[in-house]
XYZ file of C-alpha atoms in Angstrom:
778
model
C 92.097 81.324 118.463
C 90.414 84.703 119.014
C 92.690 87.702 118.561
C 92.067 90.130 121.431
C 95.176 92.300 121.109
C 97.582 92.985 118.250
C 101.163 94.165 118.401
C 102.763 96.098 115.538
C 106.505 96.761 115.493
C 107.422 99.573 113.129
C 105.472 102.840 113.121
C 106.229 103.941 109.581
C 103.623 104.358 106.862
C 102.708 100.671 106.751
C 102.966 99.893 110.452
C 100.916 102.888 111.580
C 98.364 102.195 108.836
C 97.993 98.557 109.945
C 97.635 99.695 113.569
C 94.980 102.260 112.579
C 92.994 99.621 110.689
C 93.098 97.139 113.591
C 92.026 99.866 116.029
C 89.211 100.881 113.655
C 87.963 97.292 113.972
C 87.951 97.728 117.753
C 91.082 95.705 118.575
C 93.621 97.210 121.032
C 97.081 97.674 119.516
C 100.595 98.000 120.947
C 102.568 100.085 118.420
C 106.331 100.031 118.992
C 109.282 101.552 117.175
C 112.892 102.327 118.006
C 113.474 104.531 121.047
C 113.810 108.207 120.224
C 117.174 109.795 120.983
C 115.726 113.305 120.914
C 113.875 114.773 123.879
C 112.479 112.995 126.912
C 109.791 110.943 125.143
C 111.542 107.694 124.177
C 108.352 106.569 122.412
C 108.157 109.697 120.255
C 108.674 107.772 117.005
C 105.691 105.481 117.611
C 103.634 108.403 118.896
C 104.531 110.286 115.724
C 103.278 107.331 113.679
C 99.868 107.644 115.346
C 99.855 111.391 114.701
C 100.691 110.871 111.023
C 97.947 108.270 110.738
C 95.462 110.759 112.215
C 96.528 113.378 109.686
C 96.700 111.001 106.717
C 94.564 111.682 103.663
C 92.797 109.534 102.762
C 92.134 108.892 106.445
C 93.863 105.896 108.034
C 91.431 105.655 110.968
C 87.732 105.072 110.336
C 87.055 107.126 113.465
C 89.729 109.316 115.035
C 88.464 108.328 118.481
C 89.738 104.796 117.808
C 93.303 106.141 118.039
C 92.858 105.763 121.799
C 93.120 101.993 121.243
C 96.697 102.356 119.944
C 99.312 102.566 122.700
C 102.732 103.828 121.587
C 105.980 102.426 122.938
C 109.555 101.608 122.033
C 111.401 98.348 121.481
C 113.877 98.857 124.336
C 111.543 99.769 127.190
C 108.237 98.246 126.109
C 108.881 95.012 124.202
C 107.425 93.015 127.116
C 104.044 94.597 126.365
C 103.827 92.296 123.352
C 103.759 89.263 125.641
C 99.950 89.262 125.853
C 99.363 89.939 122.130
C 97.726 87.210 120.067
C 99.205 88.513 116.818
C 102.415 90.483 116.353
C 103.113 92.060 112.956
C 106.638 93.204 112.133
C 106.776 96.168 109.735
C 110.333 97.478 110.142
C 113.051 98.252 107.589
C 113.047 95.947 104.548
C 116.334 94.163 105.334
C 116.721 90.607 106.680
C 119.235 91.322 109.444
C 117.204 93.795 111.568
C 114.112 91.638 111.163
C 115.925 88.511 112.293
C 117.398 90.329 115.288
C 113.899 91.426 116.343
C 112.535 87.879 116.017
C 115.280 86.590 118.319
C 114.033 88.974 121.008
C 110.353 88.274 120.356
C 110.825 84.525 120.629
C 111.748 84.899 124.291
C 108.617 86.777 125.341
C 105.639 85.833 123.149
C 103.006 83.436 124.447
C 103.019 79.897 123.035
C 100.240 80.264 120.477
C 100.765 83.867 119.351
C 101.044 84.354 115.599
C 104.132 86.240 114.409
C 103.908 87.826 110.967
C 106.202 89.855 108.774
C 104.847 92.532 106.477
C 107.782 92.163 104.101
C 106.885 93.077 100.549
C 109.102 90.485 98.939
C 111.848 88.946 101.100
C 111.307 85.160 101.273
C 109.689 84.383 104.607
C 111.676 81.175 105.078
C 114.884 83.200 104.912
C 113.644 85.531 107.654
C 112.824 82.586 109.961
C 116.291 81.053 109.704
C 117.883 80.395 113.089
C 114.627 80.405 115.012
C 113.260 77.431 116.947
C 110.793 74.954 115.415
C 108.073 76.363 117.700
C 108.679 79.908 116.419
C 108.696 78.737 112.804
C 105.339 77.018 113.282
C 103.864 80.328 114.444
C 105.545 82.443 111.741
C 104.321 83.546 108.302
C 104.070 86.549 106.001
C 101.103 88.961 106.027
C 101.758 91.401 103.210
C 99.434 94.414 103.320
C 99.227 96.946 100.506
C 99.436 100.708 100.953
C 97.242 102.338 102.155
C 96.223 99.380 104.367
C 92.687 100.647 104.974
C 91.739 100.972 101.322
C 93.498 98.233 99.311
C 91.626 94.964 99.693
C 94.488 92.530 99.167
C 96.314 90.719 101.954
C 98.863 88.180 100.741
C 99.461 85.478 103.343
C 102.702 83.595 102.861
C 103.154 80.440 104.926
C 106.458 78.576 104.922
C 106.777 74.807 104.874
C 107.004 74.990 108.688
C 103.932 77.181 109.333
C 101.284 75.222 111.218
C 97.729 74.885 109.845
C 96.442 76.555 113.026
C 98.689 79.580 112.474
C 97.548 79.889 108.869
C 93.883 79.589 109.892
C 94.264 82.287 112.552
C 96.033 84.640 110.149
C 93.339 84.090 107.534
C 90.534 84.650 110.037
C 91.980 87.854 111.483
C 92.829 89.050 107.975
C 89.251 88.586 106.820
C 87.324 89.566 109.938
C 89.489 92.191 111.667
C 91.315 93.751 108.740
C 88.496 93.125 106.239
C 90.827 91.835 103.536
C 90.572 89.572 100.557
C 93.047 86.796 101.283
C 95.358 85.286 98.696
C 97.773 82.600 99.864
C 101.043 83.094 97.986
C 104.093 80.903 97.569
C 107.217 81.895 99.461
C 109.180 83.360 96.564
C 110.656 86.843 95.944
C 107.940 89.446 95.371
C 105.171 86.929 96.083
C 102.331 87.416 93.541
C 101.176 91.033 93.214
C 104.550 92.780 93.368
C 106.228 90.216 91.125
C 103.624 90.605 88.378
C 102.855 94.274 89.048
C 106.474 95.423 88.821
C 106.916 93.432 85.603
C 103.885 95.193 84.108
C 105.186 98.621 85.123
C 108.653 97.967 83.695
C 107.103 96.651 80.475
C 105.015 99.819 80.100
C 108.088 102.015 80.610
C 110.154 100.152 78.036
C 107.346 100.029 75.473
C 106.765 103.759 75.905
C 110.349 104.282 74.786
C 110.059 101.742 71.979
C 106.933 103.353 70.510
C 108.099 106.891 71.352
C 104.960 107.707 73.329
C 104.472 110.274 76.088
C 103.665 109.665 79.744
C 100.196 111.145 79.144
C 99.609 108.702 76.293
C 100.682 105.653 78.294
C 98.515 106.612 81.254
C 95.551 107.138 78.916
C 96.143 103.662 77.476
C 96.809 101.806 80.743
C 94.028 103.257 82.926
C 90.235 102.833 82.753
C 90.492 102.130 79.013
C 91.746 98.628 79.888
C 90.014 98.195 83.252
C 92.697 99.740 85.456
C 92.324 102.630 87.950
C 92.647 106.272 86.853
C 96.135 106.376 88.369
C 97.169 104.015 85.527
C 100.969 103.511 85.340
C 102.783 106.744 86.096
C 100.372 108.296 88.593
C 100.553 105.014 90.509
C 104.346 105.317 90.439
C 104.181 108.828 91.882
C 101.853 107.688 94.673
C 104.021 104.679 95.537
C 107.280 106.624 95.329
C 109.608 106.283 92.349
C 112.536 105.592 94.674
C 110.556 102.770 96.287
C 109.759 101.293 92.868
C 113.443 101.393 92.002
C 114.367 99.683 95.265
C 111.751 96.931 94.805
C 112.686 96.411 91.141
C 116.373 96.170 92.018
C 115.634 93.692 94.807
C 113.552 91.514 92.482
C 116.317 91.526 89.876
C 118.852 90.356 92.438
C 116.572 87.744 93.989
C 115.175 86.235 90.783
C 117.921 86.790 88.203
C 115.291 88.406 85.956
C 115.721 91.863 84.467
C 113.446 94.328 86.250
C 115.775 97.287 85.728
C 114.137 100.681 85.216
C 115.301 102.977 82.391
C 118.330 105.130 83.159
C 116.297 108.353 83.022
C 114.129 107.141 85.922
C 117.232 106.841 88.100
C 118.299 110.356 87.112
C 114.843 111.625 88.041
C 115.171 110.169 91.552
C 118.722 111.473 91.936
C 117.416 114.967 91.174
C 115.082 114.717 94.160
C 111.927 114.013 92.165
C 110.658 110.780 93.695
C 106.931 111.306 93.249
C 104.081 112.749 95.287
C 106.021 112.843 98.576
C 108.674 115.153 97.061
C 106.213 117.318 95.132
C 107.376 116.142 91.714
C 107.927 112.906 89.840
C 106.340 111.754 86.609
C 103.850 114.560 87.283
C 104.126 117.906 89.062
C 101.390 120.248 90.231
C 101.889 124.001 89.891
C 98.951 125.584 91.695
C 95.941 123.953 90.066
C 97.782 123.081 86.864
C 99.135 119.534 86.453
C 102.340 119.249 84.470
C 103.718 116.082 82.910
C 107.347 115.021 82.635
C 108.920 114.747 79.191
C 110.992 111.620 79.778
C 113.412 112.556 77.007
C 114.445 115.911 78.556
C 113.254 115.503 82.190
C 111.469 118.861 81.799
C 107.786 119.451 82.527
C 105.032 120.673 80.247
C 101.299 121.154 80.624
C 99.404 117.868 80.865
C 97.833 116.839 77.569
C 94.717 114.808 76.833
C 95.852 112.327 74.164
C 93.583 111.633 71.228
C 93.699 108.834 68.682
C 91.356 106.537 66.814
C 92.328 103.673 69.137
C 91.527 105.657 72.282
C 88.236 106.844 70.808
C 87.254 103.244 70.065
C 88.155 102.113 73.593
C 86.318 104.992 75.245
C 83.227 104.365 73.157
C 82.999 100.687 74.171
C 80.512 100.185 77.005
C 82.144 97.307 78.893
C 85.594 95.938 79.638
C 84.871 92.841 77.564
C 83.894 95.024 74.604
C 87.185 96.926 74.959
C 89.221 93.730 75.219
C 87.663 92.428 72.009
C 89.001 95.546 70.241
C 92.644 94.948 71.247
C 93.609 92.690 68.289
C 92.491 95.285 65.708
C 93.097 98.699 67.306
C 94.788 100.988 64.754
C 97.963 103.063 64.980
C 100.818 103.272 67.445
C 98.425 103.130 70.396
C 97.024 99.830 69.145
C 100.529 98.458 68.556
C 101.575 99.512 72.072
C 98.617 97.813 73.734
C 98.986 94.594 71.741
C 102.638 94.214 72.627
C 102.002 95.233 76.236
C 99.256 92.638 76.694
C 101.324 89.942 74.978
C 104.425 90.572 77.092
C 102.417 90.706 80.302
C 100.406 87.594 79.430
C 103.532 85.613 78.560
C 105.177 86.522 81.854
C 101.999 85.688 83.796
C 101.622 82.313 82.074
C 105.234 81.332 82.750
C 105.591 82.796 86.254
C 102.213 82.219 87.924
C 102.753 78.540 88.853
C 105.929 79.616 90.666
C 104.236 82.280 92.784
C 100.594 81.206 93.232
C 98.493 78.113 93.762
C 95.915 78.722 91.020
C 94.797 81.309 88.442
C 92.069 82.607 90.777
C 94.717 83.611 93.319
C 96.629 85.500 90.634
C 93.504 87.280 89.419
C 92.419 88.223 92.944
C 95.911 89.501 93.764
C 95.927 91.935 90.851
C 92.271 92.929 91.254
C 92.540 93.562 94.993
C 96.138 94.792 95.171
C 96.160 97.060 92.112
C 92.406 97.720 91.677
C 92.240 96.027 88.265
C 88.740 95.383 86.998
C 89.822 91.931 85.834
C 92.881 89.823 86.620
C 95.485 88.571 84.120
C 93.872 85.200 83.375
C 90.484 86.842 82.884
C 92.169 89.283 80.490
C 93.753 86.447 78.512
C 90.353 84.777 78.200
C 88.715 88.106 77.358
C 91.082 89.003 74.504
C 91.177 85.411 73.277
C 93.664 82.569 73.315
C 94.104 82.610 69.534
C 95.333 86.209 69.726
C 97.928 85.201 72.302
C 99.122 82.109 70.436
C 99.537 84.058 67.201
C 101.046 87.051 68.978
C 103.647 85.006 70.856
C 104.698 83.393 67.581
C 105.070 86.779 65.851
C 107.193 88.109 68.730
C 109.391 84.997 68.709
C 108.253 83.929 72.199
C 107.880 80.288 73.148
C 104.429 78.823 73.752
C 103.729 78.660 77.509
C 102.607 75.214 78.621
C 99.609 76.656 80.483
C 98.160 78.149 77.326
C 98.379 74.794 75.571
C 96.639 73.049 78.487
C 93.799 75.568 78.624
C 92.205 74.698 75.251
C 90.695 78.162 74.878
C 89.732 79.190 78.421
C 91.006 79.327 81.978
C 87.446 79.909 83.213
C 84.343 78.251 81.806
C 80.744 77.541 82.875
C 80.330 74.303 84.795
C 78.983 71.472 82.601
C 75.797 71.286 84.664
C 75.389 75.070 84.629
C 74.850 77.232 87.692
C 78.420 78.380 88.162
C 81.974 78.598 86.880
C 85.030 76.414 86.997
C 88.717 77.265 86.759
C 91.666 75.404 85.295
C 94.429 74.513 87.744
C 98.118 74.294 86.918
C 97.630 70.567 86.257
C 95.114 71.301 83.497
C 92.148 69.988 85.505
C 89.074 72.179 86.002
C 87.589 72.790 89.454
C 84.545 74.814 90.578
C 85.449 78.424 91.366
C 83.050 78.462 94.330
C 84.921 75.540 95.904
C 88.248 77.291 95.403
C 86.882 80.442 97.041
C 85.418 78.506 99.965
C 88.756 76.801 100.537
C 90.296 80.248 100.954
C 88.230 81.164 104.034
C 84.686 81.759 105.257
C 81.775 80.974 102.966
C 80.669 83.928 100.855
C 77.319 84.864 99.432
C 77.148 87.098 96.375
C 74.228 88.004 94.182
C 76.234 86.759 91.195
C 76.761 83.335 92.760
C 73.042 83.080 93.529
C 72.146 84.017 89.959
C 74.686 81.526 88.604
C 73.186 78.763 90.729
C 69.675 79.586 89.430
C 68.502 80.674 92.899
C 66.157 83.259 91.373
C 62.760 83.626 93.040
C 61.544 86.467 90.824
C 63.075 88.784 88.227
C 62.252 92.289 87.026
C 64.008 94.656 84.649
C 65.665 96.669 87.431
C 65.853 94.153 90.288
C 66.056 90.496 91.308
C 64.708 88.534 94.248
C 67.140 85.734 95.040
C 67.114 82.759 97.417
C 69.966 82.982 99.959
C 68.930 79.735 101.635
C 67.503 79.108 105.113
C 64.331 80.970 104.197
C 66.060 84.295 103.553
C 65.634 86.251 100.308
C 67.942 88.865 98.797
C 66.565 91.890 96.945
C 69.169 93.159 94.478
C 69.052 96.508 92.649
C 70.019 96.161 88.954
C 69.438 99.687 87.619
C 72.187 102.068 86.434
C 74.161 103.256 89.481
C 71.531 101.224 91.392
C 69.246 104.262 91.259
C 65.843 103.907 92.897
C 63.420 104.604 90.077
C 59.877 103.427 89.465
C 61.056 99.981 88.359
C 63.010 99.314 91.560
C 60.218 100.617 93.820
C 57.571 98.508 92.089
C 59.815 95.451 92.299
C 60.550 96.039 95.996
C 56.849 96.167 96.857
C 56.356 92.944 94.892
C 59.345 91.367 96.674
C 57.939 92.227 100.104
C 54.630 90.621 99.115
C 56.408 87.521 97.769
C 58.467 87.019 100.949
C 55.259 87.149 103.011
C 53.353 84.952 100.567
C 56.067 82.269 100.563
C 56.417 82.339 104.347
C 60.116 83.158 104.234
C 62.011 84.217 107.360
C 62.932 87.662 106.066
C 64.628 89.862 103.493
C 68.116 91.243 102.898
C 68.558 94.260 100.615
C 72.029 94.378 99.039
C 74.054 93.948 95.859
C 77.515 93.186 94.469
C 78.459 96.580 93.024
C 82.106 97.348 93.952
C 81.541 101.025 94.786
C 77.898 102.128 94.920
C 75.081 100.659 96.998
C 72.783 103.231 95.418
C 73.108 106.777 94.110
C 69.575 107.448 95.373
C 66.442 108.428 93.473
C 66.382 108.547 89.679
C 67.133 112.261 89.355
C 66.810 112.258 85.574
C 63.249 110.945 85.781
C 62.335 113.433 88.511
C 63.816 116.370 86.614
C 62.097 115.306 83.407
C 58.675 115.162 85.022
C 59.204 118.583 86.591
C 60.182 120.082 83.246
C 56.939 118.737 81.768
C 54.888 120.039 84.712
C 53.502 116.586 85.542
C 52.847 117.436 89.183
C 50.214 114.793 89.899
C 52.586 112.100 88.620
C 55.366 113.519 90.793
C 53.128 113.669 93.859
C 52.230 110.017 93.334
C 55.893 109.096 92.801
C 56.982 110.774 96.053
C 54.126 109.148 97.940
C 55.193 105.790 96.485
C 58.786 106.337 97.610
C 57.625 107.241 101.119
C 55.299 104.245 101.101
C 58.179 101.981 100.158
C 60.287 103.220 103.075
C 57.379 102.701 105.462
C 56.661 99.256 103.969
C 60.181 98.166 104.929
C 59.423 99.175 108.519
C 55.923 97.653 108.603
C 56.766 94.279 107.001
C 55.720 91.314 109.191
C 59.236 89.867 108.903
C 62.712 91.326 109.512
C 64.262 93.471 106.780
C 68.041 93.864 107.003
C 69.784 96.246 104.644
C 73.462 95.880 103.679
C 74.764 99.267 102.490
C 78.347 99.986 101.475
C 80.309 102.605 99.592
C 78.161 105.400 98.202
C 74.764 105.187 99.897
C 73.071 108.444 99.042
C 69.611 109.961 99.301
C 67.002 107.224 98.986
C 69.570 104.571 99.893
C 70.128 106.293 103.226
C 66.348 106.641 103.668
C 65.778 102.921 103.103
C 68.586 102.179 105.573
C 66.983 104.410 108.198
C 63.741 102.419 107.918
C 65.174 98.884 108.009
C 64.978 96.740 111.152
C 68.741 96.405 111.168
C 71.633 97.704 109.096
C 74.568 95.383 108.362
C 76.909 98.047 107.002
C 80.261 97.615 105.386
C 83.011 99.504 107.212
C 83.561 101.682 104.145
C 80.190 103.412 104.185
C 79.703 106.877 102.681
C 76.088 107.548 103.629
C 74.303 110.870 103.428
C 71.047 112.679 102.759
C 72.478 114.898 100.041
C 69.308 116.173 98.376
C 69.951 119.848 99.214
C 72.821 119.712 96.717
C 70.228 119.535 93.942
C 67.835 121.978 95.602
C 65.554 119.404 97.226
C 64.915 117.892 100.652
C 64.955 114.190 101.637
C 61.428 113.292 100.557
C 61.385 109.507 100.973
C 60.983 109.540 104.733
C 64.539 110.496 105.632
C 63.700 113.872 107.157
C 60.914 112.263 109.162
C 63.038 109.384 110.371
C 65.950 111.523 111.578
C 63.493 113.767 113.443
C 61.820 110.803 115.143
C 65.102 109.026 115.861
C 66.787 112.038 117.495
C 63.655 113.214 119.340
C 62.901 109.760 120.742
C 66.451 109.562 122.074
C 65.738 112.666 124.211
C 62.109 112.053 125.259
C 62.889 109.815 128.276
C 64.701 112.722 129.945
C 62.310 115.236 131.503
C 64.770 118.121 131.428
C 65.989 117.433 127.874
C 65.589 120.181 125.258
C 63.871 118.555 122.281
C 65.235 121.309 120.052
C 68.640 119.588 120.293
C 67.219 116.643 118.345
C 65.675 118.970 115.746
C 68.938 120.878 115.423
C 70.939 117.665 114.984
C 68.681 116.496 112.158
C 68.686 119.966 110.576
C 72.498 120.136 110.469
C 72.804 116.681 108.871
C 70.274 117.500 106.149
C 71.091 121.164 105.509
C 74.842 120.491 105.317
C 74.337 117.332 103.199
C 76.698 115.582 105.610
C 78.094 112.290 104.314
C 79.767 109.757 106.578
C 83.414 108.865 106.017
C 82.962 105.317 107.361
C 80.397 103.144 109.106
C 81.833 104.265 112.454
C 81.315 107.884 111.420
C 77.775 107.037 110.250
C 77.051 105.755 113.746
C 78.368 108.957 115.346
C 76.267 111.043 112.963
C 73.138 109.049 113.740
C 72.607 107.271 110.421
C 73.385 103.986 112.212
C 72.122 102.969 115.647
C 74.054 101.183 118.364
C 72.311 97.924 117.460
C 73.324 98.145 113.790
C 76.286 95.968 112.837
C 79.423 96.505 110.789
C 81.198 94.018 108.495
C 84.845 94.931 108.036
C 84.956 92.646 104.999
C 82.756 93.493 102.013
C 83.082 89.890 100.772
C 81.314 88.612 103.900
C 78.708 91.359 104.265
C 75.766 89.614 102.594
C 76.400 86.423 104.570
C 76.507 88.509 107.755
C 73.257 90.250 106.795
C 71.584 86.892 106.210
C 72.599 85.788 109.715
C 71.024 88.925 111.181
C 67.700 87.996 109.526
C 67.977 84.467 110.929
C 68.692 85.936 114.389
C 65.700 88.296 114.301
C 63.101 86.066 112.622
C 61.914 83.608 115.330
C 60.090 86.122 117.554
C 59.929 89.092 115.211
C 57.238 91.734 115.709
C 57.030 94.803 113.461
C 57.509 98.150 115.249
C 54.373 100.040 116.282
C 53.452 103.441 114.780
C 55.036 106.355 116.623
C 54.189 109.871 117.735
C 56.459 112.633 119.014
C 56.107 116.222 120.122
C 56.826 118.733 117.330
C 58.060 122.162 118.407
C 56.180 124.238 115.844
C 56.937 127.953 115.584
C 59.068 127.887 118.769
C 61.720 125.759 117.062
C 61.126 127.230 113.622
C 62.118 130.702 114.764
C 65.477 129.464 116.015
C 66.271 127.692 112.741
C 65.182 130.648 110.635
C 67.505 132.920 112.609
C 70.374 130.485 112.002
C 69.642 130.533 108.258
C 69.568 134.346 108.263
C 72.971 134.375 110.004
C 74.449 131.999 107.408
C 73.178 134.206 104.582
C 74.505 137.380 106.189
C 77.919 135.735 106.573
C 77.938 134.796 102.878
C 77.774 131.077 103.718
C 74.358 130.490 102.142
C 72.707 131.721 98.961
C 69.132 132.966 98.834
C 67.989 129.592 97.483
C 69.963 127.756 100.169
C 67.883 129.719 102.685
C 64.676 128.713 100.904
C 65.681 125.039 101.028
C 66.793 125.311 104.647
C 63.491 126.947 105.513
C 61.617 123.987 104.036
C 63.737 121.545 106.059
C 63.096 123.573 109.215
C 59.358 123.669 108.519
C 59.207 119.875 108.281
C 61.354 119.227 111.346
C 59.244 121.564 113.481
C 55.963 120.057 112.292
C 54.877 123.309 110.626
C 54.693 126.848 111.987
C 51.819 126.411 114.418
C 51.940 125.783 118.158
C 53.774 122.729 119.574
C 51.763 119.551 118.960
C 51.927 115.765 118.889
C 52.544 114.475 115.367
C 52.434 111.075 113.697
C 54.900 109.803 111.148
C 52.352 110.454 108.418
C 52.026 114.091 109.498
C 55.740 114.632 108.858
C 55.677 112.610 105.627
C 52.942 114.900 104.307
C 55.107 117.943 105.072
C 58.057 116.254 103.344
C 56.072 115.620 100.193
C 54.686 119.152 100.099
C 58.164 120.688 100.514
C 59.713 118.411 97.885
C 57.119 119.358 95.301
C 57.247 123.074 96.030
C 61.062 123.149 95.674
C 60.871 121.121 92.479
C 58.711 123.833 90.979
C 61.360 126.551 91.426
C 63.678 127.533 88.543
C 66.660 127.467 90.929
C 66.127 123.817 91.889
C 65.516 122.802 88.292
C 68.797 124.523 87.349
C 70.609 122.607 90.108
C 69.200 119.311 88.879
C 70.147 120.052 85.262
C 73.677 121.060 86.291
C 74.182 117.884 88.345
C 72.949 115.687 85.508
C 75.202 117.376 82.941
C 78.380 117.853 85.001
C 78.106 115.516 87.987
C 78.799 118.488 90.268
C 76.494 120.599 92.477
C 75.521 124.132 91.507
C 75.378 126.927 94.065
C 72.783 129.436 92.876
């Protein structure tokens, strides 16, 4: 069943966030809440939810214009509007009675095959469906989003024993395709998977902090990136979530499970004093101006945040990978080592005992914690990484029983398949099954570079890149350099890959990779800066020409090239994207030509391509002012504008109307492959282009704008120099208006890039960026 309209009841933080995400995907939404008793607008509460979503930071909508797809209403006057919705998500107060009362009303109006879902964070779904008809129960399940809905990848789907296979399939499909989520099917038990295990881990960290007499700063230093967790670690995460909310969830889990999830008494006193976290301005942390203060849990007073130091932390920070850090856990010295050992043992024991009750396999547990809490590795991967012997010995020393799962595992929950080419996972029954099969059973087929490498689908390998076989005559070019930077090794490999695809008669090429955050950070700035410092100008000129040639080779290839950018796509990554036949972007796309931040201009064809793209859009109109296209390109480059989403990238002009967007990062490479297959049968490479350049007529306008910025104190003298170079390129030089080819503009790009690179100011900007990671304004 295709979902053409979604209803959301409850316009609070979660409901409005879910509505914003659905609208961002292009699906119309009916957003209802209780009728307002204040003023004439009875739908003011739902309307306020939309307003809050528009103001939310980080942004809830991928494009504010998509808010027009969300229609506010109230549950007394407008409930009938849900009658034509294909999916209705309930996100009201976390109590069974109001939810059940709403379902009784919904049952009377919803169409026969509509899916009804609750966003409850832990109430058993079967309990909520009590009293409803068999037909309603077949259409009913849990869809538990995590806050903020746009950014956290996990969606737990909780079917009951009555949920029909068709309902589950629809929920999975809309979860993956519309909401872009990683789906984990959870058992219908209190807390489901992520909250049940996550709250246990938080409570364990709190109690062990007291036991080892550590500070909040110390525990966050130990439970953040040092062990593969996000920077928010334990206590910053608590502040973001809301300490009162954590207390409510922990209390509910204690009551529902009979287990002890109680928070320390001082946490309750903190909440009673009005300090519930970020939303109240104070919690475990408090910000005074620009100074962050940390709570002393013994006195409930604040002091300046400290950066803890110890031999254990130094060892962890020095290790270059998560696996290297995990291997240190058994021998880390001091109180910090003792804390981490006991923390990992307690968490592992609980996971081993509880997981079969809440999940269907270890992969589901690992995905839930990776996607819901942004862990680098899930609990079963951590147990394997630290070692089973450590856990067996540790449980014995702590007087804990030996979990049956650990005994069944015989040293690993994940292992290479006997035939090679992949991995297999142990199920609760002790039998091993291929991980790829388990993933495929969870939804649409996925393609990852890792899975292709595991299955030996390698066409050619280089130090900084791979060419992989995606099947159906489509190849994947994967960057493998640090931060996926585009240095000499990647460029050489890409030229070789283009030649190999043509030589082998393949249908086409996808450019993409598996990195969780960065498609590419752009050109290898360290190499560029080093060559400039040595004065190797001929080498630099050749390098820039090679980069430009690579961009143009993507455009001129006799087969379709589809690029699959996501996350950070900066500088050269944006330039490659501009030259591809089609872009299959992930919805979370932060694309920009940011070179001016280091005193340079986009020199790999990006300046040229924006000029041609925006000018060509105006040329069919006789009365159009071509300077508008020049000005649009100038603003994007001179302001180093970076998109906030793929939808924003399309508005800015980095993406075209024909470019496509994958809401789900897990499906992006498979989508990109399909675009190549679509384009290949009658593909013809685009012809060379010419446009009219405005010359000195346009250049004068841009120079005046730069002068105005400098006079207003908004641009430094070197900013004006850089802006002048950008203007010179975009106007085709300072002569009379003329027709120019792409190569004409590329030559101006290369000349400007080199001349800026020779200035002390640009070299200082490059050095500052490399040493601090931040731009320098000089």
